[in-house]
Short mmCIF file of C-alpha atoms and ligand atoms in Angstrom, two decimals:
data_model
loop_
_atom_site.label_atom_id
_atom_site.label_comp_id
_atom_site.label_asym_id
_atom_site.label_seq_id
_atom_site.Cartn_x
_atom_site.Cartn_y
_atom_site.Cartn_z
CA MET F 319 -51.56 -14.01 -0.20
CA VAL F 320 -52.17 -14.35 -3.96
CA CYS F 321 -52.90 -11.23 -5.97
CA LYS F 322 -55.86 -11.94 -8.23
CA THR F 323 -56.09 -8.58 -9.94
CA ASN F 324 -54.14 -7.70 -13.02
CA ASP F 325 -53.77 -4.00 -12.76
CA ILE F 326 -50.43 -2.51 -11.85
CA ALA F 327 -51.77 -0.11 -9.22
CA SER F 328 -53.31 -2.99 -7.19
CA LYS F 329 -50.08 -4.92 -7.40
CA GLN F 330 -48.09 -1.88 -6.32
CA LYS F 331 -50.47 -1.44 -3.37
CA ALA F 332 -50.03 -5.09 -2.38
CA ILE F 333 -46.25 -4.69 -2.66
CA ARG F 334 -46.25 -1.65 -0.38
CA GLU F 335 -48.39 -3.49 2.19
CA LEU F 336 -46.02 -6.47 2.18
CA CYS F 337 -43.05 -4.12 2.61
CA LYS F 338 -44.71 -2.64 5.68
CA GLN F 339 -45.52 -6.06 7.19
CA LYS F 340 -42.01 -7.41 6.60
CA ASN F 341 -40.06 -4.22 7.25
CA ALA F 342 -38.72 -4.54 3.72
CA VAL F 343 -37.16 -1.84 1.58
CA ILE F 344 -37.21 -1.85 -2.22
CA LEU F 345 -34.09 -0.51 -3.92
CA ALA F 346 -34.28 -0.04 -7.69
CA HIS F 347 -31.81 0.90 -10.39
CA TYR F 348 -32.67 3.60 -12.94
CA TYR F 349 -32.79 1.01 -15.74
CA THR F 350 -35.72 -0.93 -14.28
CA ARG F 351 -39.24 -0.69 -15.67
CA PRO F 352 -41.23 2.49 -14.81
CA GLU F 353 -43.73 0.59 -12.65
CA ILE F 354 -40.86 -0.85 -10.58
CA GLN F 355 -39.24 2.57 -10.15
CA ASP F 356 -42.60 4.00 -9.10
CA VAL F 357 -43.09 1.45 -6.29
CA ALA F 358 -39.49 1.55 -4.99
CA ASP F 359 -38.40 3.22 -1.75
CA PHE F 360 -35.18 4.35 -3.33
CA ILE F 361 -33.95 4.66 -6.94
CA GLY F 362 -30.31 5.24 -7.71
CA ASP F 363 -27.08 4.47 -9.52
CA SER F 364 -24.78 1.67 -8.33
CA LEU F 365 -22.98 3.93 -5.86
CA ALA F 366 -26.14 5.29 -4.25
CA LEU F 367 -27.68 1.81 -4.10
CA ALA F 368 -24.59 0.47 -2.32
CA ARG F 369 -24.76 3.34 0.17
CA GLN F 370 -28.45 2.66 0.82
CA ALA F 371 -27.78 -1.05 1.31
CA ALA F 372 -25.13 -0.22 3.89
CA ASP F 373 -27.36 2.26 5.76
CA THR F 374 -30.81 0.69 5.80
CA ASN F 375 -32.64 -0.28 8.99
CA ALA F 376 -34.94 -2.66 7.12
CA ASP F 377 -34.88 -6.41 7.84
CA VAL F 378 -35.36 -7.29 4.18
CA ILE F 379 -33.77 -5.63 1.14
CA VAL F 380 -35.43 -6.28 -2.20
CA MET F 381 -32.96 -5.38 -4.92
CA CYS F 382 -34.58 -4.58 -8.25
CA GLY F 383 -31.55 -4.45 -10.47
CA VAL F 384 -29.13 -7.17 -11.45
CA HIS F 385 -27.43 -9.95 -9.51
CA PHE F 386 -24.16 -8.15 -8.68
CA MET F 387 -26.18 -5.31 -7.12
CA ALA F 388 -27.98 -7.77 -4.85
CA GLU F 389 -24.66 -9.38 -3.93
CA THR F 390 -23.35 -5.94 -3.01
CA CYS F 391 -26.35 -5.51 -0.67
CA LYS F 392 -25.65 -8.88 0.98
CA ILE F 393 -21.92 -8.16 1.28
CA LEU F 394 -22.60 -4.84 3.02
CA SER F 395 -25.55 -6.04 5.11
CA PRO F 396 -24.89 -9.72 5.85
CA ASP F 397 -27.53 -9.91 8.60
CA LYS F 398 -30.34 -8.82 6.29
CA ILE F 399 -32.38 -10.98 3.97
CA VAL F 400 -31.66 -9.90 0.38
CA LEU F 401 -34.30 -10.81 -2.19
CA VAL F 402 -34.43 -10.35 -5.96
CA PRO F 403 -37.43 -10.67 -8.25
CA ASP F 404 -35.42 -12.87 -10.66
CA LEU F 405 -32.19 -14.71 -9.83
CA GLU F 406 -31.38 -14.94 -13.55
CA ALA F 407 -31.01 -11.16 -13.93
CA GLY F 408 -27.28 -11.09 -14.65
CA CYS F 409 -24.94 -8.63 -16.37
CA SER F 410 -22.85 -9.12 -19.52
CA LEU F 411 -20.12 -6.90 -18.06
CA ALA F 412 -19.86 -8.92 -14.84
CA ASP F 413 -19.84 -12.08 -16.99
CA SER F 414 -16.85 -10.76 -18.94
CA CYS F 415 -14.56 -11.26 -15.94
CA LYS F 416 -14.45 -14.69 -14.30
CA ALA F 417 -12.74 -14.87 -10.91
CA GLU F 418 -10.45 -17.75 -12.02
CA ASP F 419 -9.25 -15.71 -15.04
CA LEU F 420 -8.63 -12.64 -12.90
CA LYS F 421 -6.74 -14.74 -10.36
CA ASP F 422 -4.37 -15.97 -13.11
CA PHE F 423 -3.95 -12.43 -14.46
CA ILE F 424 -3.07 -11.12 -10.99
CA LYS F 425 -0.47 -13.90 -10.59
CA GLU F 426 1.12 -12.82 -13.87
CA HIS F 427 1.31 -9.19 -12.70
CA GLU F 428 2.90 -9.14 -9.29
CA GLY F 429 2.96 -5.83 -7.44
CA TYR F 430 -0.19 -4.44 -9.11
CA LYS F 431 -3.16 -3.10 -7.15
CA VAL F 432 -6.48 -4.49 -8.39
CA VAL F 433 -9.32 -2.04 -9.00
CA SER F 434 -12.65 -3.53 -10.07
CA TYR F 435 -15.80 -1.91 -11.33
CA VAL F 436 -18.82 -2.64 -9.13
CA ASN F 437 -20.31 -4.63 -12.06
CA THR F 438 -18.47 -7.79 -10.93
CA THR F 439 -19.27 -10.92 -8.97
CA ALA F 440 -18.56 -11.21 -5.24
CA ALA F 441 -15.72 -13.62 -6.09
CA VAL F 442 -14.04 -10.96 -8.26
CA LYS F 443 -14.53 -8.32 -5.57
CA ALA F 444 -12.85 -10.69 -3.11
CA LEU F 445 -9.72 -10.52 -5.30
CA THR F 446 -9.91 -6.73 -5.49
CA ASP F 447 -8.16 -3.98 -3.50
CA VAL F 448 -10.81 -1.34 -4.11
CA VAL F 449 -14.09 -1.25 -6.02
CA VAL F 450 -15.22 1.71 -8.14
CA THR F 451 -18.47 2.79 -9.77
CA SER F 452 -18.87 5.13 -12.75
CA GLY F 453 -19.82 7.78 -10.21
CA ASN F 454 -16.51 7.70 -8.32
CA ALA F 455 -13.90 5.95 -10.51
CA LYS F 456 -11.70 9.02 -11.05
CA LYS F 457 -11.85 10.00 -7.38
CA ILE F 458 -10.85 6.50 -6.27
CA ILE F 459 -8.00 6.21 -8.80
CA ASP F 460 -6.73 9.68 -7.77
CA HIS F 461 -6.23 8.21 -4.27
CA PHE F 462 -3.34 6.07 -5.50
CA PRO F 463 0.18 7.47 -5.87
CA ALA F 464 0.88 8.53 -9.47
CA ASP F 465 3.35 5.67 -10.01
CA GLU F 466 1.10 2.92 -8.56
CA LYS F 467 0.79 -0.07 -10.87
CA ILE F 468 -2.91 -0.81 -11.32
CA ILE F 469 -4.98 -3.53 -12.96
CA PHE F 470 -8.39 -2.08 -13.85
CA GLY F 471 -11.33 -4.22 -14.90
CA PRO F 472 -13.53 -5.36 -16.30
CA ASP F 473 -14.94 -2.42 -18.28
CA TYR F 474 -12.39 -1.47 -20.96
CA ASN F 475 -14.20 1.72 -21.98
CA LEU F 476 -14.40 3.05 -18.44
CA GLY F 477 -10.76 2.12 -17.81
CA SER F 478 -9.59 3.85 -21.02
CA TYR F 479 -11.54 6.96 -20.10
CA ILE F 480 -10.02 7.04 -16.59
CA ASN F 481 -6.55 6.55 -18.09
CA SER F 482 -7.19 9.50 -20.41
CA VAL F 483 -8.36 11.89 -17.68
CA THR F 484 -5.73 10.91 -15.10
CA GLY F 485 -2.75 10.44 -17.44
CA ARG F 486 -2.24 6.94 -16.00
CA ASN F 487 -1.47 3.78 -17.84
CA MET F 488 -3.55 1.24 -15.94
CA LEU F 489 -3.54 -2.29 -17.26
CA LEU F 490 -7.04 -2.80 -18.65
CA TRP F 491 -9.25 -5.87 -18.72
CA HIS F 492 -11.04 -6.23 -22.07
CA GLY F 493 -14.61 -6.55 -20.83
CA GLY F 494 -17.67 -4.56 -21.75
CA CYS F 495 -21.42 -4.02 -21.52
CA HIS F 496 -23.29 -5.22 -24.59
CA VAL F 497 -25.88 -2.42 -24.24
CA HIS F 498 -23.42 0.48 -24.06
CA GLN F 499 -21.18 -0.95 -26.77
CA ARG F 500 -24.09 -0.65 -29.20
CA PHE F 501 -24.12 3.16 -29.19
CA SER F 502 -22.42 4.67 -32.24
CA VAL F 503 -21.05 8.08 -33.19
CA GLU F 504 -23.13 7.98 -36.39
CA ALA F 505 -26.44 7.68 -34.52
CA ILE F 506 -25.49 10.51 -32.17
CA VAL F 507 -24.30 12.79 -35.00
CA GLU F 508 -27.62 12.23 -36.78
CA LEU F 509 -29.50 13.28 -33.64
CA LYS F 510 -27.21 16.26 -33.09
CA GLU F 511 -28.02 17.46 -36.62
CA LYS F 512 -31.72 17.12 -35.91
CA TYR F 513 -31.49 18.78 -32.46
CA PRO F 514 -28.52 21.21 -32.74
CA GLU F 515 -29.34 22.87 -29.41
CA ALA F 516 -29.33 19.58 -27.47
CA ILE F 517 -26.76 18.52 -24.87
CA THR F 518 -25.40 15.01 -25.44
CA MET F 519 -24.94 12.82 -22.37
CA ALA F 520 -23.18 9.43 -22.42
CA HIS F 521 -22.50 6.76 -19.82
CA LEU F 522 -18.83 6.00 -19.15
CA GLU F 523 -19.36 2.43 -20.37
CA CYS F 524 -19.75 3.79 -23.94
CA LYS F 525 -16.91 3.48 -26.46
CA ALA F 526 -14.21 6.19 -26.58
CA PRO F 527 -15.44 7.87 -29.84
CA VAL F 528 -18.94 8.17 -28.32
CA LEU F 529 -17.51 9.69 -25.13
CA ALA F 530 -15.37 12.05 -27.22
CA ILE F 531 -18.43 13.70 -28.78
CA ALA F 532 -20.52 13.75 -25.57
CA ASP F 533 -20.88 17.02 -23.64
CA VAL F 534 -21.58 15.21 -20.37
CA LYS F 535 -20.00 11.87 -19.40
CA GLY F 536 -20.71 10.02 -16.19
CA SER F 537 -22.84 7.58 -14.26
CA THR F 538 -26.62 7.42 -14.54
CA ALA F 539 -26.97 9.66 -11.48
CA ASP F 540 -24.45 12.17 -12.91
CA MET F 541 -26.55 12.49 -16.06
CA LEU F 542 -29.78 12.91 -14.14
CA ARG F 543 -28.19 15.52 -11.86
CA TYR F 544 -26.86 17.43 -14.87
CA ALA F 545 -30.23 17.43 -16.63
CA LYS F 546 -31.94 18.76 -13.49
CA GLN F 547 -29.59 21.70 -12.95
CA SER F 548 -29.03 22.57 -16.63
CA ASP F 549 -30.65 25.55 -18.36
CA CYS F 550 -30.77 23.51 -21.53
CA SER F 551 -34.10 21.93 -22.44
CA THR F 552 -33.17 19.08 -24.80
CA PHE F 553 -30.86 16.15 -24.08
CA ILE F 554 -29.60 13.30 -26.23
CA VAL F 555 -29.10 10.34 -23.91
CA ALA F 556 -26.62 7.52 -24.64
CA THR F 557 -27.37 4.97 -21.96
CA GLU F 558 -29.98 2.34 -21.18
CA ALA F 559 -33.38 3.84 -21.97
CA GLY F 560 -34.90 3.07 -18.53
CA ILE F 561 -33.38 6.21 -17.07
CA LEU F 562 -35.61 8.35 -19.29
CA HIS F 563 -38.50 7.59 -16.93
CA GLN F 564 -36.73 9.31 -14.02
CA MET F 565 -35.42 12.11 -16.24
CA GLN F 566 -38.90 12.82 -17.52
CA GLN F 567 -40.44 12.60 -14.04
CA GLN F 568 -37.89 14.90 -12.46
CA CYS F 569 -37.73 17.34 -15.40
CA PRO F 570 -41.23 17.24 -16.93
CA GLU F 571 -40.65 20.40 -18.95
CA LYS F 572 -37.51 19.05 -20.67
CA THR F 573 -37.10 16.73 -23.67
CA PHE F 574 -34.97 13.58 -23.54
CA ILE F 575 -34.07 11.73 -26.71
CA PRO F 576 -32.72 8.18 -26.37
CA VAL F 577 -29.90 7.23 -28.74
CA PRO F 578 -30.91 4.22 -30.84
CA PRO F 579 -28.38 1.37 -30.90
CA GLU F 580 -26.39 0.19 -33.91
CA ALA F 581 -28.36 -2.23 -36.06
CA THR F 582 -25.41 -4.60 -36.44
CA GLU F 583 -25.74 -6.27 -33.04
CA THR F 584 -26.17 -10.03 -33.21
CA ILE F 585 -26.45 -10.96 -29.54
CA GLY F 586 -29.64 -10.41 -27.54
CA CYS F 587 -32.24 -7.83 -28.52
CA HIS F 588 -31.60 -4.97 -30.96
CA CYS F 589 -32.55 -2.17 -28.60
CA ASN F 590 -31.06 0.23 -26.08
CA GLU F 591 -32.56 -1.75 -23.20
CA CYS F 592 -30.81 -4.13 -20.83
CA GLU F 593 -32.77 -7.36 -20.96
CA TYR F 594 -31.42 -8.31 -17.53
CA MET F 595 -32.74 -5.16 -15.87
CA LYS F 596 -36.08 -5.69 -17.61
CA MET F 597 -36.38 -9.16 -16.00
CA ASN F 598 -37.58 -7.28 -12.92
CA THR F 599 -41.34 -7.23 -13.42
CA ILE F 600 -44.08 -6.13 -11.06
CA ASP F 601 -45.45 -9.71 -10.90
CA LYS F 602 -42.09 -11.16 -9.93
CA LEU F 603 -41.55 -8.40 -7.38
CA LEU F 604 -44.90 -9.18 -5.75
CA LEU F 605 -44.19 -12.91 -5.78
CA CYS F 606 -40.76 -12.48 -4.24
CA LEU F 607 -42.21 -10.49 -1.35
CA GLN F 608 -45.00 -13.05 -0.89
CA ASN F 609 -42.58 -16.01 -0.90
CA ASN F 610 -39.47 -14.41 0.65
CA ALA F 611 -37.62 -15.81 -2.35
CA PRO F 612 -35.44 -15.94 -4.36
CA GLU F 613 -32.84 -14.98 -1.78
CA VAL F 614 -29.29 -13.95 -2.67
CA THR F 615 -26.52 -15.38 -0.51
CA VAL F 616 -22.73 -15.10 -0.59
CA ASP F 617 -20.47 -17.61 1.18
CA GLU F 618 -18.87 -16.04 4.26
CA PRO F 619 -15.16 -16.16 3.31
CA THR F 620 -15.91 -14.54 -0.08
CA ARG F 621 -18.27 -12.01 1.50
CA ALA F 622 -15.75 -10.96 4.14
CA GLU F 623 -12.99 -10.42 1.54
CA ALA F 624 -15.31 -8.65 -0.92
CA ALA F 625 -16.60 -6.39 1.87
CA LYS F 626 -13.12 -4.91 2.40
CA SER F 627 -12.90 -3.65 -1.19
CA ILE F 628 -16.41 -2.16 -1.15
CA TRP F 629 -16.01 -0.50 2.25
CA LYS F 630 -12.73 0.99 1.04
CA MET F 631 -14.59 2.46 -1.94
CA LEU F 632 -17.29 3.92 0.31
CA GLU F 633 -14.61 5.41 2.56
CA TRP F 634 -12.56 6.86 -0.32
CA SER F 635 -15.56 8.31 -2.13
CA LYS F 636 -16.95 10.28 0.82
P1 LIG C 1323 -24.52 3.31 -12.85
O1 LIG C 1323 -23.70 3.05 -11.64
O2 LIG C 1323 -24.07 4.53 -13.61
O3 LIG C 1323 -25.96 3.37 -12.52
O4 LIG C 1323 -24.29 2.12 -13.89
C1 LIG C 1323 -24.69 0.83 -13.63
C2 LIG C 1323 -24.76 0.03 -14.84
O5 LIG C 1323 -24.98 -1.15 -14.83
C3 LIG C 1323 -24.56 0.72 -16.10
O6 LIG C 1323 -24.75 -0.16 -17.15
FE1 LIG C 1324 -24.77 -4.93 -17.00
FE2 LIG C 1324 -24.88 -3.46 -19.19
FE3 LIG C 1324 -27.12 -4.26 -18.06
FE4 LIG C 1324 -25.60 -2.37 -16.88
S1 LIG C 1324 -26.71 -2.21 -18.81
S2 LIG C 1324 -26.55 -4.14 -15.89
S3 LIG C 1324 -23.54 -3.10 -17.43
S4 LIG C 1324 -25.57 -5.59 -18.98
#
């Protein structure tokens, strides 16, 4: 079936029909485009998306997010077909930790447990004892005895934050997300001066000085949850701007102000958007359901090893 119309609503209708025919479920991250979020069966943070992938009865999972999220779906549901609108939708944070480099690092640090952020490849997860997300990192780390020696990677900012709130001294990988590293204290202070009554929310991938001046720090879902239950009406948001769509939909009476990025960035675009997440377009989503492709696969030995560290996370974060 080829969609000849150009309007988004017709494409969304065609997508829903194909989902019904194929018993497919669309999972979308909060950073995807509004029209993708609006057609998805489920929208969530990395933790919630992993839980959905593990629980779904669908035959086909279409992951609108980035590649590591689709790999997580395949790792947890190996018998399902996992599709993505664009195979090239990667993640700078996952790219900052190659499995071969981590393997060498582990060899140099015998006796350490390896804790990896979910923003990693399947090969890295296969080398990992337990995975964390921004939504459960503290809870998972608290599971270990206080004197446990831990390698934490690849997000340096998240690792530093967890060290600071747990009093641990985990060995940190020096990786990061190019979008969250762009947020500066100066830009937030300027907004705070303009909106003195506003609550500032920042994702745990932001730099330490940004987290230090934020009132609320957490995952995307933590921020959304906070905004929904808060009596406050204005929020300064330091994360990828895609989440503002859900915030605005779920709290129509409240005001959300995205933090602009630093203007000094030289790599990629100069905005607070993740170009990888934005590679998920409605046209590519429709095409992928029409063609049952591109499909994400993970070789079985890697999948089986990686699955242990993700299942442990799901167990420990109950
Ligand atoms: P969340 O798990 O908070 O949604 O974060 C995922 C991510 O990629 C943040 O950049
Ligand atoms: Fe990766 Fe950053 Fe994009 Fe999240 S926002 S998917 S960490 S590049």
